[in-house]
Amino acid sequence: MKTFLCLTTFGLFLPFATALADDSADLQDTLNSCYAGKRSCLVDLQGATKTLTRPLKINPDMVTIRNGTFECIMKSGTCFYVSQEGFPRAQQESIHRLENITLHGNKSIDGITMNYTDNQNHNINAEITLSSVSIQGFNRGLSFGDNVWGVDMFNVVIGNGNIGIYTQPGAYNAGERSTFVGGTIYNNAIAGIDEESCWEFDFEGTSFDFNTQQMILRGPTSFTGHIENSETEKPEIVLSALVGVPAGSLYMSPGSTITVDGWNAKNPKQPCYVETSLPYNNMKIPATLYGFGGTKGAVCGPGKVVTWDGQDFRKIATPL
């Protein structure tokens, strides 16, 4: 398509063609050269902005990418696909990472997907360390699939999408403890985290801010940090369960905080703050609470909720 620019000062009409840049092929060639042993596997973009129209296939056993911004403009799929699929196994494995990386996308695609679909090899882990990574505007910011465990994430910010962190249904050989240190999960239209498979997460010093629902958990999660929202007429935290695995539970440290902005204990909008489905859903709440309540009380369902000092919350509960 062509557009025309009118330069009225000079009485000229100059046509110029506009086209979107596409760095997908060049970047994939760079990574493939690394995988083939033809160049360094430390890819430093030195602050450049790159445009992707196709997923970038990242072998987590071999490459580190740092210091760049990615505009992800594909209409389906994912921006970064982290997997060993299609690549020879690295002779000497080492820790690699995405560092000082920003991804911008849209709500029809995912940001970073970690997944390895060959379920015959239990020794392959399709994880890559994330350090100072911002993931903005995606359907699912981080998506974890088969053969992924023990992911370490430092100062990761995920916002303005639909779901911040997502674990895929039926994930195989996956879910062993992954850790977030610092960072913020915020302004996601569906949920901050949505576990569709049982996963173990540690959050250390992390904030969940103004997600429509903060957490949908189907596995055990420990949390030290800050949870804040205004009332959305939905439970902020949903604890569910899957057959044959530990039930969704949330263990918050005493020094964590829960805040509902504009909370009115006499006229709550949310049915409850925590929704549980089984007696095995456990939650330990922090000492500092504001807005921990609802029209049906603070907790819906049969789950067990205890205070930071181990007391049965239901026996002492008043709207907080």
PDB file of C-alpha atoms in Angstrom:
ATOM      1  CA  MET A   1       0.000   0.000   0.000  1.00  0.00           C
ATOM      2  CA  LYS A   2       1.203   3.502  -0.753  1.00  0.00           C
ATOM      3  CA  THR A   3       0.359   6.749   0.950  1.00  0.00           C
ATOM      4  CA  PHE A   4       1.000  10.270  -0.275  1.00  0.00           C
ATOM      5  CA  LEU A   5       2.617  13.106   1.606  1.00  0.00           C
ATOM      6  CA  CYS A   6       1.675  16.599   0.470  1.00  0.00           C
ATOM      7  CA  LEU A   7       4.548  19.088   0.784  1.00  0.00           C
ATOM      8  CA  THR A   8       2.468  22.228   0.359  1.00  0.00           C
ATOM      9  CA  THR A   9       5.330  24.569   1.147  1.00  0.00           C
ATOM     10  CA  PHE A  10       6.996  23.616  -2.117  1.00  0.00           C
ATOM     11  CA  GLY A  11       3.839  22.808  -4.040  1.00  0.00           C
ATOM     12  CA  LEU A  12       4.959  19.190  -4.437  1.00  0.00           C
ATOM     13  CA  PHE A  13       3.257  15.826  -4.039  1.00  0.00           C
ATOM     14  CA  LEU A  14       5.782  13.137  -3.101  1.00  0.00           C
ATOM     15  CA  PRO A  15       4.640   9.508  -2.796  1.00  0.00           C
ATOM     16  CA  PHE A  16       6.383   7.350  -0.245  1.00  0.00           C
ATOM     17  CA  ALA A  17       5.879   3.681   0.471  1.00  0.00           C
ATOM     18  CA  THR A  18       5.341   2.618   4.043  1.00  0.00           C
ATOM     19  CA  ALA A  19       6.198  -0.882   5.149  1.00  0.00           C
ATOM     20  CA  LEU A  20       6.575  -2.585   8.477  1.00  0.00           C
ATOM     21  CA  ALA A  21      10.070  -3.694   9.369  1.00  0.00           C
ATOM     22  CA  ASP A  22      10.505  -7.408  10.030  1.00  0.00           C
ATOM     23  CA  ASP A  23      13.571  -8.595  11.889  1.00  0.00           C
ATOM     24  CA  SER A  24      12.299 -12.158  12.382  1.00  0.00           C
ATOM     25  CA  ALA A  25      14.462 -13.883   9.765  1.00  0.00           C
ATOM     26  CA  ASP A  26      17.689 -12.068  10.651  1.00  0.00           C
ATOM     27  CA  LEU A  27      17.293 -12.743  14.360  1.00  0.00           C
ATOM     28  CA  GLN A  28      16.431 -16.403  13.822  1.00  0.00           C
ATOM     29  CA  ASP A  29      19.455 -16.763  11.531  1.00  0.00           C
ATOM     30  CA  THR A  30      21.620 -15.287  14.288  1.00  0.00           C
ATOM     31  CA  LEU A  31      20.283 -17.796  16.802  1.00  0.00           C
ATOM     32  CA  ASN A  32      20.585 -20.703  14.367  1.00  0.00           C
ATOM     33  CA  SER A  33      24.237 -19.798  13.755  1.00  0.00           C
ATOM     34  CA  CYS A  34      24.775 -20.003  17.502  1.00  0.00           C
ATOM     35  CA  TYR A  35      23.099 -23.411  17.653  1.00  0.00           C
ATOM     36  CA  ALA A  36      25.333 -24.608  14.789  1.00  0.00           C
ATOM     37  CA  GLY A  37      28.475 -23.424  16.588  1.00  0.00           C
ATOM     38  CA  LYS A  38      29.241 -20.724  14.013  1.00  0.00           C
ATOM     39  CA  ARG A  39      28.988 -17.679  16.277  1.00  0.00           C
ATOM     40  CA  SER A  40      28.759 -16.569  19.878  1.00  0.00           C
ATOM     41  CA  CYS A  41      25.624 -17.563  21.761  1.00  0.00           C
ATOM     42  CA  LEU A  42      25.625 -14.322  23.747  1.00  0.00           C
ATOM     43  CA  VAL A  43      23.343 -12.079  21.696  1.00  0.00           C
ATOM     44  CA  ASP A  44      23.589  -8.470  22.912  1.00  0.00           C
ATOM     45  CA  LEU A  45      21.185  -6.187  21.063  1.00  0.00           C
ATOM     46  CA  GLN A  46      22.736  -3.071  22.655  1.00  0.00           C
ATOM     47  CA  GLY A  47      19.397  -1.376  23.223  1.00  0.00           C
ATOM     48  CA  ALA A  48      17.988  -1.927  19.732  1.00  0.00           C
ATOM     49  CA  THR A  49      14.283  -2.366  19.001  1.00  0.00           C
ATOM     50  CA  LYS A  50      13.377  -5.361  16.831  1.00  0.00           C
ATOM     51  CA  THR A  51      10.080  -6.168  15.130  1.00  0.00           C
ATOM     52  CA  LEU A  52       8.882  -9.765  14.962  1.00  0.00           C
ATOM     53  CA  THR A  53       6.168 -11.130  12.679  1.00  0.00           C
ATOM     54  CA  ARG A  54       7.003 -14.763  13.497  1.00  0.00           C
ATOM     55  CA  PRO A  55       7.856 -16.503  16.779  1.00  0.00           C
ATOM     56  CA  LEU A  56      11.512 -16.415  17.750  1.00  0.00           C
ATOM     57  CA  LYS A  57      12.656 -19.985  18.530  1.00  0.00           C
ATOM     58  CA  ILE A  58      14.994 -19.900  21.505  1.00  0.00           C
ATOM     59  CA  ASN A  59      16.986 -22.954  22.614  1.00  0.00           C
ATOM     60  CA  PRO A  60      17.359 -22.436  26.385  1.00  0.00           C
ATOM     61  CA  ASP A  61      20.331 -24.812  26.590  1.00  0.00           C
ATOM     62  CA  MET A  62      22.478 -22.607  24.384  1.00  0.00           C
ATOM     63  CA  VAL A  63      21.645 -18.919  24.076  1.00  0.00           C
ATOM     64  CA  THR A  64      21.451 -15.739  26.172  1.00  0.00           C
ATOM     65  CA  ILE A  65      19.686 -12.671  24.760  1.00  0.00           C
ATOM     66  CA  ARG A  66      20.072  -9.286  26.416  1.00  0.00           C
ATOM     67  CA  ASN A  67      19.475  -5.546  26.126  1.00  0.00           C
ATOM     68  CA  GLY A  68      16.695  -5.257  23.577  1.00  0.00           C
ATOM     69  CA  THR A  69      13.060  -4.359  22.939  1.00  0.00           C
ATOM     70  CA  PHE A  70      10.786  -6.505  20.792  1.00  0.00           C
ATOM     71  CA  GLU A  71       7.641  -5.344  19.031  1.00  0.00           C
ATOM     72  CA  CYS A  72       5.641  -8.530  18.491  1.00  0.00           C
ATOM     73  CA  ILE A  73       3.106  -7.932  15.726  1.00  0.00           C
ATOM     74  CA  MET A  74       2.143 -11.474  14.704  1.00  0.00           C
ATOM     75  CA  LYS A  75      -1.596 -12.190  14.843  1.00  0.00           C
ATOM     76  CA  SER A  76      -1.473 -15.625  16.490  1.00  0.00           C
ATOM     77  CA  GLY A  77       0.842 -17.896  18.442  1.00  0.00           C
ATOM     78  CA  THR A  78       3.580 -16.568  20.697  1.00  0.00           C
ATOM     79  CA  CYS A  79       6.396 -14.034  20.443  1.00  0.00           C
ATOM     80  CA  PHE A  80       9.196 -16.090  22.071  1.00  0.00           C
ATOM     81  CA  TYR A  81       9.021 -19.890  21.929  1.00  0.00           C
ATOM     82  CA  VAL A  82      11.527 -21.344  24.394  1.00  0.00           C
ATOM     83  CA  SER A  83      12.166 -25.001  23.612  1.00  0.00           C
ATOM     84  CA  GLN A  84      14.763 -27.558  22.573  1.00  0.00           C
ATOM     85  CA  GLU A  85      12.370 -28.880  19.912  1.00  0.00           C
ATOM     86  CA  GLY A  86      14.070 -29.319  16.547  1.00  0.00           C
ATOM     87  CA  PHE A  87      17.574 -28.694  17.884  1.00  0.00           C
ATOM     88  CA  PRO A  88      20.375 -31.155  18.691  1.00  0.00           C
ATOM     89  CA  ARG A  89      20.968 -31.641  22.396  1.00  0.00           C
ATOM     90  CA  ALA A  90      23.668 -29.355  23.780  1.00  0.00           C
ATOM     91  CA  GLN A  91      26.859 -31.250  24.620  1.00  0.00           C
ATOM     92  CA  GLN A  92      27.505 -29.155  27.718  1.00  0.00           C
ATOM     93  CA  GLU A  93      24.477 -27.606  29.323  1.00  0.00           C
ATOM     94  CA  SER A  94      24.776 -24.286  31.109  1.00  0.00           C
ATOM     95  CA  ILE A  95      22.457 -21.643  32.523  1.00  0.00           C
ATOM     96  CA  HIS A  96      21.181 -19.117  30.000  1.00  0.00           C
ATOM     97  CA  ARG A  97      18.821 -16.201  30.335  1.00  0.00           C
ATOM     98  CA  LEU A  98      16.771 -13.406  28.869  1.00  0.00           C
ATOM     99  CA  GLU A  99      18.139 -10.227  30.444  1.00  0.00           C
ATOM    100  CA  ASN A 100      17.046  -6.576  30.194  1.00  0.00           C
ATOM    101  CA  ILE A 101      14.402  -7.489  27.630  1.00  0.00           C
ATOM    102  CA  THR A 102      11.081  -5.758  26.900  1.00  0.00           C
ATOM    103  CA  LEU A 103       8.298  -7.349  24.860  1.00  0.00           C
ATOM    104  CA  HIS A 104       5.295  -5.420  23.518  1.00  0.00           C
ATOM    105  CA  GLY A 105       2.417  -7.369  22.007  1.00  0.00           C
ATOM    106  CA  ASN A 106      -1.327  -7.655  21.586  1.00  0.00           C
ATOM    107  CA  LYS A 107      -4.065  -9.706  23.200  1.00  0.00           C
ATOM    108  CA  SER A 108      -4.299 -12.220  20.348  1.00  0.00           C
ATOM    109  CA  ILE A 109      -0.821 -13.648  21.064  1.00  0.00           C
ATOM    110  CA  ASP A 110       1.234 -14.841  24.026  1.00  0.00           C
ATOM    111  CA  GLY A 111       4.481 -13.261  25.173  1.00  0.00           C
ATOM    112  CA  ILE A 112       6.934 -15.991  26.222  1.00  0.00           C
ATOM    113  CA  THR A 113       6.009 -19.673  25.971  1.00  0.00           C
ATOM    114  CA  MET A 114       8.203 -22.365  27.537  1.00  0.00           C
ATOM    115  CA  ASN A 115       7.336 -25.839  26.281  1.00  0.00           C
ATOM    116  CA  TYR A 116       8.910 -29.108  25.098  1.00  0.00           C
ATOM    117  CA  THR A 117       6.474 -31.582  23.591  1.00  0.00           C
ATOM    118  CA  ASP A 118       8.587 -34.774  23.413  1.00  0.00           C
ATOM    119  CA  ASN A 119       7.368 -36.477  26.561  1.00  0.00           C
ATOM    120  CA  GLN A 120       9.705 -39.458  26.146  1.00  0.00           C
ATOM    121  CA  ASN A 121      12.682 -37.576  27.596  1.00  0.00           C
ATOM    122  CA  HIS A 122      12.270 -36.558  31.225  1.00  0.00           C
ATOM    123  CA  ASN A 123      15.711 -34.931  31.387  1.00  0.00           C
ATOM    124  CA  ILE A 124      14.950 -31.964  29.147  1.00  0.00           C
ATOM    125  CA  ASN A 125      13.760 -28.817  30.885  1.00  0.00           C
ATOM    126  CA  ALA A 126      12.485 -26.071  28.584  1.00  0.00           C
ATOM    127  CA  GLU A 127      13.145 -23.265  31.064  1.00  0.00           C
ATOM    128  CA  ILE A 128      15.222 -20.147  30.747  1.00  0.00           C
ATOM    129  CA  THR A 129      16.097 -17.676  33.491  1.00  0.00           C
ATOM    130  CA  LEU A 130      14.414 -14.280  33.227  1.00  0.00           C
ATOM    131  CA  SER A 131      16.163 -11.205  34.642  1.00  0.00           C
ATOM    132  CA  SER A 132      14.712  -7.686  34.375  1.00  0.00           C
ATOM    133  CA  VAL A 133      12.134  -8.629  31.755  1.00  0.00           C
ATOM    134  CA  SER A 134       9.008  -6.588  30.974  1.00  0.00           C
ATOM    135  CA  ILE A 135       6.129  -8.311  29.138  1.00  0.00           C
ATOM    136  CA  GLN A 136       3.374  -5.945  28.075  1.00  0.00           C
ATOM    137  CA  GLY A 137      -0.040  -6.279  26.444  1.00  0.00           C
ATOM    138  CA  PHE A 138      -0.293 -10.008  25.626  1.00  0.00           C
ATOM    139  CA  ASN A 139      -3.068 -12.563  25.936  1.00  0.00           C
ATOM    140  CA  ARG A 140      -0.831 -14.557  28.291  1.00  0.00           C
ATOM    141  CA  GLY A 141       2.384 -12.904  29.333  1.00  0.00           C
ATOM    142  CA  LEU A 142       4.172 -16.082  30.444  1.00  0.00           C
ATOM    143  CA  SER A 143       2.859 -19.496  29.410  1.00  0.00           C
ATOM    144  CA  PHE A 144       4.326 -22.700  30.877  1.00  0.00           C
ATOM    145  CA  GLY A 145       3.737 -26.074  29.206  1.00  0.00           C
ATOM    146  CA  ASP A 146       5.233 -29.569  29.120  1.00  0.00           C
ATOM    147  CA  ASN A 147       8.658 -30.368  30.575  1.00  0.00           C
ATOM    148  CA  VAL A 148       9.151 -27.052  32.363  1.00  0.00           C
ATOM    149  CA  TRP A 149      10.176 -26.730  35.996  1.00  0.00           C
ATOM    150  CA  GLY A 150      12.384 -24.728  38.327  1.00  0.00           C
ATOM    151  CA  VAL A 151      12.179 -21.466  36.381  1.00  0.00           C
ATOM    152  CA  ASP A 152      13.994 -18.568  38.098  1.00  0.00           C
ATOM    153  CA  MET A 153      12.601 -15.078  37.439  1.00  0.00           C
ATOM    154  CA  PHE A 154      14.061 -11.854  38.832  1.00  0.00           C
ATOM    155  CA  ASN A 155      12.363  -8.446  38.538  1.00  0.00           C
ATOM    156  CA  VAL A 156       9.853  -9.644  35.952  1.00  0.00           C
ATOM    157  CA  VAL A 157       7.016  -7.221  35.188  1.00  0.00           C
ATOM    158  CA  ILE A 158       3.903  -8.502  33.378  1.00  0.00           C
ATOM    159  CA  GLY A 159       1.050  -6.123  32.690  1.00  0.00           C
ATOM    160  CA  ASN A 160      -1.771  -4.759  30.563  1.00  0.00           C
ATOM    161  CA  GLY A 161      -2.716  -8.108  29.046  1.00  0.00           C
ATOM    162  CA  ASN A 162      -5.372 -10.722  29.712  1.00  0.00           C
ATOM    163  CA  ILE A 163      -3.474 -13.179  31.941  1.00  0.00           C
ATOM    164  CA  GLY A 164      -0.079 -12.496  33.463  1.00  0.00           C
ATOM    165  CA  ILE A 165       1.144 -16.023  34.255  1.00  0.00           C
ATOM    166  CA  TYR A 166      -0.503 -19.096  32.730  1.00  0.00           C
ATOM    167  CA  THR A 167       0.116 -22.818  33.190  1.00  0.00           C
ATOM    168  CA  GLN A 168      -1.259 -24.907  30.361  1.00  0.00           C
ATOM    169  CA  PRO A 169      -3.878 -27.618  31.038  1.00  0.00           C
ATOM    170  CA  GLY A 170      -2.495 -31.114  31.466  1.00  0.00           C
ATOM    171  CA  ALA A 171       1.147 -30.014  31.507  1.00  0.00           C
ATOM    172  CA  TYR A 172       3.341 -33.133  31.542  1.00  0.00           C
ATOM    173  CA  ASN A 173       6.504 -33.581  33.637  1.00  0.00           C
ATOM    174  CA  ALA A 174       6.161 -29.993  34.768  1.00  0.00           C
ATOM    175  CA  GLY A 175       5.398 -27.754  37.703  1.00  0.00           C
ATOM    176  CA  GLU A 176       8.210 -28.322  40.190  1.00  0.00           C
ATOM    177  CA  ARG A 177       8.987 -25.179  42.165  1.00  0.00           C
ATOM    178  CA  SER A 178       9.511 -21.990  40.140  1.00  0.00           C
ATOM    179  CA  THR A 179      10.446 -18.698  41.780  1.00  0.00           C
ATOM    180  CA  PHE A 180       9.707 -15.029  41.213  1.00  0.00           C
ATOM    181  CA  VAL A 181      11.886 -12.523  43.071  1.00  0.00           C
ATOM    182  CA  GLY A 182      10.583  -8.955  43.005  1.00  0.00           C
ATOM    183  CA  GLY A 183       8.598  -7.761  40.015  1.00  0.00           C
ATOM    184  CA  THR A 184       4.951  -6.838  39.539  1.00  0.00           C
ATOM    185  CA  ILE A 185       1.981  -8.574  37.905  1.00  0.00           C
ATOM    186  CA  TYR A 186      -0.538  -5.849  37.161  1.00  0.00           C
ATOM    187  CA  ASN A 187      -3.521  -4.556  35.163  1.00  0.00           C
ATOM    188  CA  ASN A 188      -4.415  -7.885  33.566  1.00  0.00           C
ATOM    189  CA  ALA A 189      -8.019  -8.091  32.387  1.00  0.00           C
ATOM    190  CA  ILE A 190      -8.671 -11.715  33.411  1.00  0.00           C
ATOM    191  CA  ALA A 191      -6.173 -12.764  36.082  1.00  0.00           C
ATOM    192  CA  GLY A 192      -2.697 -12.125  37.413  1.00  0.00           C
ATOM    193  CA  ILE A 193      -2.028 -15.862  37.462  1.00  0.00           C
ATOM    194  CA  ASP A 194      -4.210 -18.666  36.097  1.00  0.00           C
ATOM    195  CA  GLU A 195      -3.059 -22.208  36.819  1.00  0.00           C
ATOM    196  CA  GLU A 196      -4.825 -24.690  34.562  1.00  0.00           C
ATOM    197  CA  SER A 197      -2.430 -27.391  35.792  1.00  0.00           C
ATOM    198  CA  CYS A 198      -0.948 -28.000  39.230  1.00  0.00           C
ATOM    199  CA  TRP A 199       2.155 -25.849  39.711  1.00  0.00           C
ATOM    200  CA  GLU A 200       4.400 -24.875  42.611  1.00  0.00           C
ATOM    201  CA  PHE A 201       5.345 -21.192  42.768  1.00  0.00           C
ATOM    202  CA  ASP A 202       7.336 -19.073  45.205  1.00  0.00           C
ATOM    203  CA  PHE A 203       6.832 -15.307  45.097  1.00  0.00           C
ATOM    204  CA  GLU A 204       9.383 -13.292  47.075  1.00  0.00           C
ATOM    205  CA  GLY A 205       8.757  -9.550  47.275  1.00  0.00           C
ATOM    206  CA  THR A 206       6.311  -9.583  44.346  1.00  0.00           C
ATOM    207  CA  SER A 207       3.280  -7.311  43.881  1.00  0.00           C
ATOM    208  CA  PHE A 208      -0.046  -8.306  42.340  1.00  0.00           C
ATOM    209  CA  ASP A 209      -1.814  -5.043  41.532  1.00  0.00           C
ATOM    210  CA  PHE A 210      -5.209  -4.341  39.944  1.00  0.00           C
ATOM    211  CA  ASN A 211      -5.718  -7.581  38.065  1.00  0.00           C
ATOM    212  CA  THR A 212      -9.428  -8.361  37.626  1.00  0.00           C
ATOM    213  CA  GLN A 213      -8.796 -11.531  39.631  1.00  0.00           C
ATOM    214  CA  GLN A 214      -5.457 -11.814  41.333  1.00  0.00           C
ATOM    215  CA  MET A 215      -4.831 -15.559  41.531  1.00  0.00           C
ATOM    216  CA  ILE A 216      -6.500 -18.740  40.263  1.00  0.00           C
ATOM    217  CA  LEU A 217      -4.468 -21.528  41.852  1.00  0.00           C
ATOM    218  CA  ARG A 218      -4.550 -25.297  41.398  1.00  0.00           C
ATOM    219  CA  GLY A 219      -1.283 -26.003  43.184  1.00  0.00           C
ATOM    220  CA  PRO A 220       0.625 -24.911  46.313  1.00  0.00           C
ATOM    221  CA  THR A 221       1.993 -21.356  46.253  1.00  0.00           C
ATOM    222  CA  SER A 222       4.022 -19.438  48.822  1.00  0.00           C
ATOM    223  CA  PHE A 223       3.888 -15.657  48.749  1.00  0.00           C
ATOM    224  CA  THR A 224       5.723 -12.756  50.318  1.00  0.00           C
ATOM    225  CA  GLY A 225       4.638  -9.444  48.889  1.00  0.00           C
ATOM    226  CA  HIS A 226       1.714  -7.128  48.246  1.00  0.00           C
ATOM    227  CA  ILE A 227      -1.760  -7.782  46.796  1.00  0.00           C
ATOM    228  CA  GLU A 228      -3.877  -4.735  45.942  1.00  0.00           C
ATOM    229  CA  ASN A 229      -7.031  -4.141  43.950  1.00  0.00           C
ATOM    230  CA  SER A 230     -10.308  -2.288  43.947  1.00  0.00           C
ATOM    231  CA  GLU A 231     -13.471  -4.389  44.190  1.00  0.00           C
ATOM    232  CA  THR A 232     -14.251  -6.207  40.942  1.00  0.00           C
ATOM    233  CA  GLU A 233     -17.359  -8.121  42.093  1.00  0.00           C
ATOM    234  CA  LYS A 234     -15.376 -11.358  41.830  1.00  0.00           C
ATOM    235  CA  PRO A 235     -13.308 -13.275  44.389  1.00  0.00           C
ATOM    236  CA  GLU A 236      -9.746 -11.998  44.289  1.00  0.00           C
ATOM    237  CA  ILE A 237      -8.226 -15.425  44.952  1.00  0.00           C
ATOM    238  CA  VAL A 238      -9.672 -18.726  43.718  1.00  0.00           C
ATOM    239  CA  LEU A 239      -8.325 -21.984  45.147  1.00  0.00           C
ATOM    240  CA  SER A 240      -9.303 -25.007  43.100  1.00  0.00           C
ATOM    241  CA  ALA A 241      -7.930 -28.521  42.578  1.00  0.00           C
ATOM    242  CA  LEU A 242      -7.211 -31.248  40.042  1.00  0.00           C
ATOM    243  CA  VAL A 243      -7.447 -35.005  40.525  1.00  0.00           C
ATOM    244  CA  GLY A 244      -4.403 -36.771  41.926  1.00  0.00           C
ATOM    245  CA  VAL A 245      -2.266 -33.716  42.716  1.00  0.00           C
ATOM    246  CA  PRO A 246      -2.014 -31.286  45.654  1.00  0.00           C
ATOM    247  CA  ALA A 247      -4.919 -28.851  45.875  1.00  0.00           C
ATOM    248  CA  GLY A 248      -4.606 -25.150  45.213  1.00  0.00           C
ATOM    249  CA  SER A 249      -3.281 -23.416  48.326  1.00  0.00           C
ATOM    250  CA  LEU A 250      -1.724 -20.062  49.191  1.00  0.00           C
ATOM    251  CA  TYR A 251       0.668 -19.560  52.097  1.00  0.00           C
ATOM    252  CA  MET A 252       1.331 -15.861  52.699  1.00  0.00           C
ATOM    253  CA  SER A 253       4.024 -14.564  55.027  1.00  0.00           C
ATOM    254  CA  PRO A 254       3.026 -12.518  58.112  1.00  0.00           C
ATOM    255  CA  GLY A 255       4.569  -9.358  56.664  1.00  0.00           C
ATOM    256  CA  SER A 256       2.699  -9.514  53.359  1.00  0.00           C
ATOM    257  CA  THR A 257      -0.272  -7.206  52.770  1.00  0.00           C
ATOM    258  CA  ILE A 258      -3.762  -7.472  51.265  1.00  0.00           C
ATOM    259  CA  THR A 259      -5.521  -4.227  50.324  1.00  0.00           C
ATOM    260  CA  VAL A 260      -8.843  -3.485  48.609  1.00  0.00           C
ATOM    261  CA  ASP A 261      -8.976   0.194  47.676  1.00  0.00           C
ATOM    262  CA  GLY A 262     -12.232   1.961  48.546  1.00  0.00           C
ATOM    263  CA  TRP A 263     -13.350  -0.927  50.752  1.00  0.00           C
ATOM    264  CA  ASN A 264     -16.659  -0.454  52.562  1.00  0.00           C
ATOM    265  CA  ALA A 265     -17.315  -3.305  54.994  1.00  0.00           C
ATOM    266  CA  LYS A 266     -21.002  -2.310  55.224  1.00  0.00           C
ATOM    267  CA  ASN A 267     -21.546  -2.478  51.477  1.00  0.00           C
ATOM    268  CA  PRO A 268     -19.112  -4.931  49.854  1.00  0.00           C
ATOM    269  CA  LYS A 269     -19.343  -5.734  46.160  1.00  0.00           C
ATOM    270  CA  GLN A 270     -17.364  -8.970  46.028  1.00  0.00           C
ATOM    271  CA  PRO A 271     -19.022 -12.176  47.274  1.00  0.00           C
ATOM    272  CA  CYS A 272     -15.858 -13.087  49.186  1.00  0.00           C
ATOM    273  CA  TYR A 273     -12.149 -12.448  48.963  1.00  0.00           C
ATOM    274  CA  VAL A 274     -11.169 -16.119  48.719  1.00  0.00           C
ATOM    275  CA  GLU A 275     -13.183 -18.800  46.933  1.00  0.00           C
ATOM    276  CA  THR A 276     -12.423 -22.434  47.788  1.00  0.00           C
ATOM    277  CA  SER A 277     -13.841 -25.680  46.427  1.00  0.00           C
ATOM    278  CA  LEU A 278     -12.442 -28.407  48.724  1.00  0.00           C
ATOM    279  CA  PRO A 279     -11.492 -28.807  52.404  1.00  0.00           C
ATOM    280  CA  TYR A 280      -7.933 -29.363  51.135  1.00  0.00           C
ATOM    281  CA  ASN A 281      -7.669 -25.801  49.817  1.00  0.00           C
ATOM    282  CA  ASN A 282      -5.502 -24.041  52.397  1.00  0.00           C
ATOM    283  CA  MET A 283      -4.704 -20.381  52.863  1.00  0.00           C
ATOM    284  CA  LYS A 284      -2.542 -18.648  55.426  1.00  0.00           C
ATOM    285  CA  ILE A 285      -3.243 -14.924  55.546  1.00  0.00           C
ATOM    286  CA  PRO A 286      -0.895 -12.101  56.584  1.00  0.00           C
ATOM    287  CA  ALA A 287      -1.218  -9.802  59.578  1.00  0.00           C
ATOM    288  CA  THR A 288      -2.112  -6.711  57.524  1.00  0.00           C
ATOM    289  CA  LEU A 289      -5.522  -6.925  55.835  1.00  0.00           C
ATOM    290  CA  TYR A 290      -7.865  -4.273  54.455  1.00  0.00           C
ATOM    291  CA  GLY A 291     -10.897  -5.373  52.470  1.00  0.00           C
ATOM    292  CA  PHE A 292     -10.663  -9.055  53.337  1.00  0.00           C
ATOM    293  CA  GLY A 293     -14.386  -9.727  53.207  1.00  0.00           C
ATOM    294  CA  GLY A 294     -17.478  -9.900  51.021  1.00  0.00           C
ATOM    295  CA  THR A 295     -21.251 -10.281  50.937  1.00  0.00           C
ATOM    296  CA  LYS A 296     -20.843 -13.939  51.990  1.00  0.00           C
ATOM    297  CA  GLY A 297     -17.873 -13.309  54.241  1.00  0.00           C
ATOM    298  CA  ALA A 298     -14.154 -13.348  53.613  1.00  0.00           C
ATOM    299  CA  VAL A 299     -14.056 -16.996  52.509  1.00  0.00           C
ATOM    300  CA  CYS A 300     -16.479 -18.960  50.319  1.00  0.00           C
ATOM    301  CA  GLY A 301     -16.460 -22.740  50.308  1.00  0.00           C
ATOM    302  CA  PRO A 302     -15.014 -25.403  52.619  1.00  0.00           C
ATOM    303  CA  GLY A 303     -11.307 -24.525  52.435  1.00  0.00           C
ATOM    304  CA  LYS A 304      -9.220 -23.958  55.555  1.00  0.00           C
ATOM    305  CA  VAL A 305      -7.998 -20.423  56.256  1.00  0.00           C
ATOM    306  CA  VAL A 306      -5.692 -19.602  59.156  1.00  0.00           C
ATOM    307  CA  THR A 307      -4.218 -16.332  60.356  1.00  0.00           C
ATOM    308  CA  TRP A 308      -0.535 -15.469  60.283  1.00  0.00           C
ATOM    309  CA  ASP A 309      -0.201 -16.858  63.839  1.00  0.00           C
ATOM    310  CA  GLY A 310      -2.068 -20.100  63.115  1.00  0.00           C
ATOM    311  CA  GLN A 311      -5.586 -19.333  64.388  1.00  0.00           C
ATOM    312  CA  ASP A 312      -8.682 -20.554  62.560  1.00  0.00           C
ATOM    313  CA  PHE A 313      -9.814 -17.441  60.721  1.00  0.00           C
ATOM    314  CA  ARG A 314     -13.472 -18.476  60.584  1.00  0.00           C
ATOM    315  CA  LYS A 315     -13.705 -18.572  64.376  1.00  0.00           C
ATOM    316  CA  ILE A 316     -12.463 -15.020  64.817  1.00  0.00           C
ATOM    317  CA  ALA A 317     -13.581 -13.504  61.525  1.00  0.00           C
ATOM    318  CA  THR A 318     -14.961 -10.009  61.235  1.00  0.00           C
ATOM    319  CA  PRO A 319     -14.819  -8.017  57.976  1.00  0.00           C
ATOM    320  CA  LEU A 320     -11.359  -6.482  57.702  1.00  0.00           C
TER     321      LEU A 320
END
